[in-house]
Amino acid sequence: MRRRHAIRSTLALVFLVTAVPTPLGLTPWPRANIIDVEDGKSAPFAGQWSMQQAGQPTTTYATCALPVRIEAPDETHIFYLGPKDPEPEAATELMARDGRTHWRPIAGGPEYFSVWVDRDRFHLYEADVEPEADWGEPFAFTRCD
């Protein structure tokens, strides 16, 4: 009888642990590159991208019909142009750090870092707001071209 009660208690505990939603700090988004992309280099970012902010709810900032454009003037800098920007304002320096690519705007502003999900998709996190990024709501970029 005790053994049956112990089994039921154990099963109830297993069910409770697996049924509890994931805490906000532990999200399904990757925290490190999933594929082999050389960090700190501009070439992987060059092109046209759709952009959404993932999370609850997902917000779309750019589509392939009106994309974000990233230009690579050299090996370690990019120009980021929003969907309606006719020309870039200032370059962003890319730096390899912590197994990721950090984006540091030359003219100042928030620093970001990217995590590659696959060859045509990366997530971008703001690094300046808190000691840890907001892992639950990355900017998700998907290559258009």
PDB file of C-alpha atoms in Angstrom:
ATOM      1  CA  MET A   1       0.000   0.000   0.000  1.00  0.00           C
ATOM      2  CA  ARG A   2       2.803   2.423   0.919  1.00  0.00           C
ATOM      3  CA  ARG A   3       4.684   1.475  -2.207  1.00  0.00           C
ATOM      4  CA  ARG A   4       1.648   2.211  -4.400  1.00  0.00           C
ATOM      5  CA  HIS A   5       1.251   5.609  -2.682  1.00  0.00           C
ATOM      6  CA  ALA A   6       4.969   6.355  -3.227  1.00  0.00           C
ATOM      7  CA  ILE A   7       4.657   5.489  -6.936  1.00  0.00           C
ATOM      8  CA  ARG A   8       1.592   7.734  -7.310  1.00  0.00           C
ATOM      9  CA  SER A   9       3.396  10.570  -5.502  1.00  0.00           C
ATOM     10  CA  THR A  10       6.435  10.190  -7.739  1.00  0.00           C
ATOM     11  CA  LEU A  11       4.296  10.163 -10.905  1.00  0.00           C
ATOM     12  CA  ALA A  12       2.390  13.230  -9.692  1.00  0.00           C
ATOM     13  CA  LEU A  13       5.674  15.047  -9.056  1.00  0.00           C
ATOM     14  CA  VAL A  14       7.014  14.109 -12.523  1.00  0.00           C
ATOM     15  CA  PHE A  15       3.790  15.342 -14.108  1.00  0.00           C
ATOM     16  CA  LEU A  16       3.918  18.600 -12.139  1.00  0.00           C
ATOM     17  CA  VAL A  17       7.549  19.300 -13.073  1.00  0.00           C
ATOM     18  CA  THR A  18       6.999  18.605 -16.779  1.00  0.00           C
ATOM     19  CA  ALA A  19       3.689  20.494 -16.926  1.00  0.00           C
ATOM     20  CA  VAL A  20       5.000  23.732 -15.396  1.00  0.00           C
ATOM     21  CA  PRO A  21       5.723  26.333 -18.087  1.00  0.00           C
ATOM     22  CA  THR A  22       9.326  27.302 -18.736  1.00  0.00           C
ATOM     23  CA  PRO A  23      10.420  30.268 -16.605  1.00  0.00           C
ATOM     24  CA  LEU A  24      10.910  33.530 -18.503  1.00  0.00           C
ATOM     25  CA  GLY A  25      14.687  33.326 -18.201  1.00  0.00           C
ATOM     26  CA  LEU A  26      14.769  29.948 -19.932  1.00  0.00           C
ATOM     27  CA  THR A  27      13.393  30.349 -23.427  1.00  0.00           C
ATOM     28  CA  PRO A  28      13.528  28.146 -26.485  1.00  0.00           C
ATOM     29  CA  TRP A  29      15.808  30.633 -28.286  1.00  0.00           C
ATOM     30  CA  PRO A  30      19.443  29.573 -28.666  1.00  0.00           C
ATOM     31  CA  ARG A  31      22.065  31.374 -26.620  1.00  0.00           C
ATOM     32  CA  ALA A  32      24.993  30.394 -28.819  1.00  0.00           C
ATOM     33  CA  ASN A  33      25.499  29.991 -32.554  1.00  0.00           C
ATOM     34  CA  ILE A  34      23.953  26.776 -33.822  1.00  0.00           C
ATOM     35  CA  ILE A  35      25.985  26.792 -37.023  1.00  0.00           C
ATOM     36  CA  ASP A  36      29.605  27.560 -37.788  1.00  0.00           C
ATOM     37  CA  VAL A  37      29.717  31.274 -38.662  1.00  0.00           C
ATOM     38  CA  GLU A  38      32.901  33.237 -38.116  1.00  0.00           C
ATOM     39  CA  ASP A  39      32.107  35.776 -35.402  1.00  0.00           C
ATOM     40  CA  GLY A  40      33.028  39.413 -35.900  1.00  0.00           C
ATOM     41  CA  LYS A  41      32.911  39.261 -39.717  1.00  0.00           C
ATOM     42  CA  SER A  42      30.533  41.308 -41.851  1.00  0.00           C
ATOM     43  CA  ALA A  43      30.086  38.958 -44.851  1.00  0.00           C
ATOM     44  CA  PRO A  44      27.459  36.654 -43.265  1.00  0.00           C
ATOM     45  CA  PHE A  45      25.228  39.676 -42.488  1.00  0.00           C
ATOM     46  CA  ALA A  46      25.338  41.310 -45.934  1.00  0.00           C
ATOM     47  CA  GLY A  47      22.042  41.169 -47.808  1.00  0.00           C
ATOM     48  CA  GLN A  48      18.349  41.842 -47.420  1.00  0.00           C
ATOM     49  CA  TRP A  49      16.405  40.635 -44.382  1.00  0.00           C
ATOM     50  CA  SER A  50      12.908  40.407 -43.006  1.00  0.00           C
ATOM     51  CA  MET A  51      12.808  41.295 -39.312  1.00  0.00           C
ATOM     52  CA  GLN A  52      10.421  40.390 -36.524  1.00  0.00           C
ATOM     53  CA  GLN A  53      10.563  40.724 -32.789  1.00  0.00           C
ATOM     54  CA  ALA A  54       9.816  37.261 -31.534  1.00  0.00           C
ATOM     55  CA  GLY A  55       7.900  36.749 -28.336  1.00  0.00           C
ATOM     56  CA  GLN A  56       4.381  37.426 -27.169  1.00  0.00           C
ATOM     57  CA  PRO A  57       3.049  38.656 -29.602  1.00  0.00           C
ATOM     58  CA  THR A  58       5.400  38.632 -32.567  1.00  0.00           C
ATOM     59  CA  THR A  59       5.900  42.073 -34.127  1.00  0.00           C
ATOM     60  CA  THR A  60       6.992  42.523 -37.755  1.00  0.00           C
ATOM     61  CA  TYR A  61       9.332  45.434 -38.560  1.00  0.00           C
ATOM     62  CA  ALA A  62      10.443  44.502 -42.088  1.00  0.00           C
ATOM     63  CA  THR A  63       9.306  42.091 -44.788  1.00  0.00           C
ATOM     64  CA  CYS A  64      11.033  40.853 -47.932  1.00  0.00           C
ATOM     65  CA  ALA A  65       8.863  43.304 -49.901  1.00  0.00           C
ATOM     66  CA  LEU A  66      10.304  46.136 -47.765  1.00  0.00           C
ATOM     67  CA  PRO A  67      13.442  44.633 -46.154  1.00  0.00           C
ATOM     68  CA  VAL A  68      16.214  45.682 -43.828  1.00  0.00           C
ATOM     69  CA  ARG A  69      19.414  46.013 -45.876  1.00  0.00           C
ATOM     70  CA  ILE A  70      22.824  45.279 -44.423  1.00  0.00           C
ATOM     71  CA  GLU A  71      25.877  46.346 -46.421  1.00  0.00           C
ATOM     72  CA  ALA A  72      29.448  45.248 -45.701  1.00  0.00           C
ATOM     73  CA  PRO A  73      31.968  47.980 -46.658  1.00  0.00           C
ATOM     74  CA  ASP A  74      34.826  45.931 -45.168  1.00  0.00           C
ATOM     75  CA  GLU A  75      35.513  42.788 -43.129  1.00  0.00           C
ATOM     76  CA  THR A  76      34.452  44.086 -39.710  1.00  0.00           C
ATOM     77  CA  HIS A  77      31.913  46.870 -40.340  1.00  0.00           C
ATOM     78  CA  ILE A  78      28.339  46.988 -41.581  1.00  0.00           C
ATOM     79  CA  PHE A  79      25.854  49.632 -42.604  1.00  0.00           C
ATOM     80  CA  TYR A  80      22.345  48.871 -41.361  1.00  0.00           C
ATOM     81  CA  LEU A  81      19.505  50.406 -43.376  1.00  0.00           C
ATOM     82  CA  GLY A  82      15.930  50.132 -42.146  1.00  0.00           C
ATOM     83  CA  PRO A  83      13.129  49.422 -44.628  1.00  0.00           C
ATOM     84  CA  LYS A  84      12.626  53.124 -45.435  1.00  0.00           C
ATOM     85  CA  ASP A  85      16.191  54.418 -44.976  1.00  0.00           C
ATOM     86  CA  PRO A  86      17.602  55.817 -48.251  1.00  0.00           C
ATOM     87  CA  GLU A  87      21.186  55.704 -46.938  1.00  0.00           C
ATOM     88  CA  PRO A  88      22.979  54.596 -43.774  1.00  0.00           C
ATOM     89  CA  GLU A  89      23.614  57.022 -40.938  1.00  0.00           C
ATOM     90  CA  ALA A  90      26.810  55.507 -39.504  1.00  0.00           C
ATOM     91  CA  ALA A  91      28.767  52.282 -39.578  1.00  0.00           C
ATOM     92  CA  THR A  92      28.520  49.553 -36.972  1.00  0.00           C
ATOM     93  CA  GLU A  93      31.694  47.806 -35.874  1.00  0.00           C
ATOM     94  CA  LEU A  94      31.459  44.030 -35.480  1.00  0.00           C
ATOM     95  CA  MET A  95      33.541  42.323 -32.796  1.00  0.00           C
ATOM     96  CA  ALA A  96      33.921  38.645 -31.922  1.00  0.00           C
ATOM     97  CA  ARG A  97      33.300  38.176 -28.208  1.00  0.00           C
ATOM     98  CA  ASP A  98      31.900  35.362 -26.067  1.00  0.00           C
ATOM     99  CA  GLY A  99      31.316  33.127 -29.097  1.00  0.00           C
ATOM    100  CA  ARG A 100      29.007  35.704 -30.707  1.00  0.00           C
ATOM    101  CA  THR A 101      29.209  38.794 -32.904  1.00  0.00           C
ATOM    102  CA  HIS A 102      28.748  42.060 -31.009  1.00  0.00           C
ATOM    103  CA  TRP A 103      27.457  45.087 -32.909  1.00  0.00           C
ATOM    104  CA  ARG A 104      28.909  48.398 -31.675  1.00  0.00           C
ATOM    105  CA  PRO A 105      27.549  51.524 -33.422  1.00  0.00           C
ATOM    106  CA  ILE A 106      30.413  53.902 -34.253  1.00  0.00           C
ATOM    107  CA  ALA A 107      28.202  56.962 -33.583  1.00  0.00           C
ATOM    108  CA  GLY A 108      27.030  55.600 -30.221  1.00  0.00           C
ATOM    109  CA  GLY A 109      23.811  53.983 -29.162  1.00  0.00           C
ATOM    110  CA  PRO A 110      22.864  50.562 -27.837  1.00  0.00           C
ATOM    111  CA  GLU A 111      25.140  47.602 -28.418  1.00  0.00           C
ATOM    112  CA  TYR A 112      23.664  44.358 -29.736  1.00  0.00           C
ATOM    113  CA  PHE A 113      24.902  40.822 -30.274  1.00  0.00           C
ATOM    114  CA  SER A 114      23.809  38.145 -32.706  1.00  0.00           C
ATOM    115  CA  VAL A 115      23.234  34.410 -32.410  1.00  0.00           C
ATOM    116  CA  TRP A 116      23.023  32.432 -35.680  1.00  0.00           C
ATOM    117  CA  VAL A 117      20.146  29.944 -35.896  1.00  0.00           C
ATOM    118  CA  ASP A 118      20.995  28.761 -39.419  1.00  0.00           C
ATOM    119  CA  ARG A 119      22.800  30.188 -42.468  1.00  0.00           C
ATOM    120  CA  ASP A 120      19.801  32.363 -43.348  1.00  0.00           C
ATOM    121  CA  ARG A 121      18.564  33.342 -39.893  1.00  0.00           C
ATOM    122  CA  PHE A 122      20.028  35.067 -36.850  1.00  0.00           C
ATOM    123  CA  HIS A 123      18.650  36.536 -33.649  1.00  0.00           C
ATOM    124  CA  LEU A 124      19.754  39.928 -32.403  1.00  0.00           C
ATOM    125  CA  TYR A 125      19.698  40.847 -28.706  1.00  0.00           C
ATOM    126  CA  GLU A 126      20.227  44.230 -27.072  1.00  0.00           C
ATOM    127  CA  ALA A 127      23.179  43.943 -24.706  1.00  0.00           C
ATOM    128  CA  ASP A 128      23.149  47.379 -23.023  1.00  0.00           C
ATOM    129  CA  VAL A 129      19.808  47.295 -21.223  1.00  0.00           C
ATOM    130  CA  GLU A 130      20.594  44.661 -18.607  1.00  0.00           C
ATOM    131  CA  PRO A 131      23.560  42.484 -17.657  1.00  0.00           C
ATOM    132  CA  GLU A 132      21.746  39.634 -19.424  1.00  0.00           C
ATOM    133  CA  ALA A 133      19.897  40.017 -22.698  1.00  0.00           C
ATOM    134  CA  ASP A 134      16.142  39.660 -22.899  1.00  0.00           C
ATOM    135  CA  TRP A 135      16.317  36.058 -24.103  1.00  0.00           C
ATOM    136  CA  GLY A 136      12.543  35.867 -24.583  1.00  0.00           C
ATOM    137  CA  GLU A 137      12.184  38.544 -27.258  1.00  0.00           C
ATOM    138  CA  PRO A 138      15.002  38.575 -29.812  1.00  0.00           C
ATOM    139  CA  PHE A 139      14.868  40.432 -33.103  1.00  0.00           C
ATOM    140  CA  ALA A 140      14.670  37.562 -35.608  1.00  0.00           C
ATOM    141  CA  PHE A 141      16.245  38.238 -39.028  1.00  0.00           C
ATOM    142  CA  THR A 142      15.516  35.945 -41.982  1.00  0.00           C
ATOM    143  CA  ARG A 143      17.423  36.326 -45.256  1.00  0.00           C
ATOM    144  CA  CYS A 144      15.356  37.456 -48.245  1.00  0.00           C
ATOM    145  CA  ASP A 145      17.928  37.047 -51.018  1.00  0.00           C
TER     146      ASP A 145
END
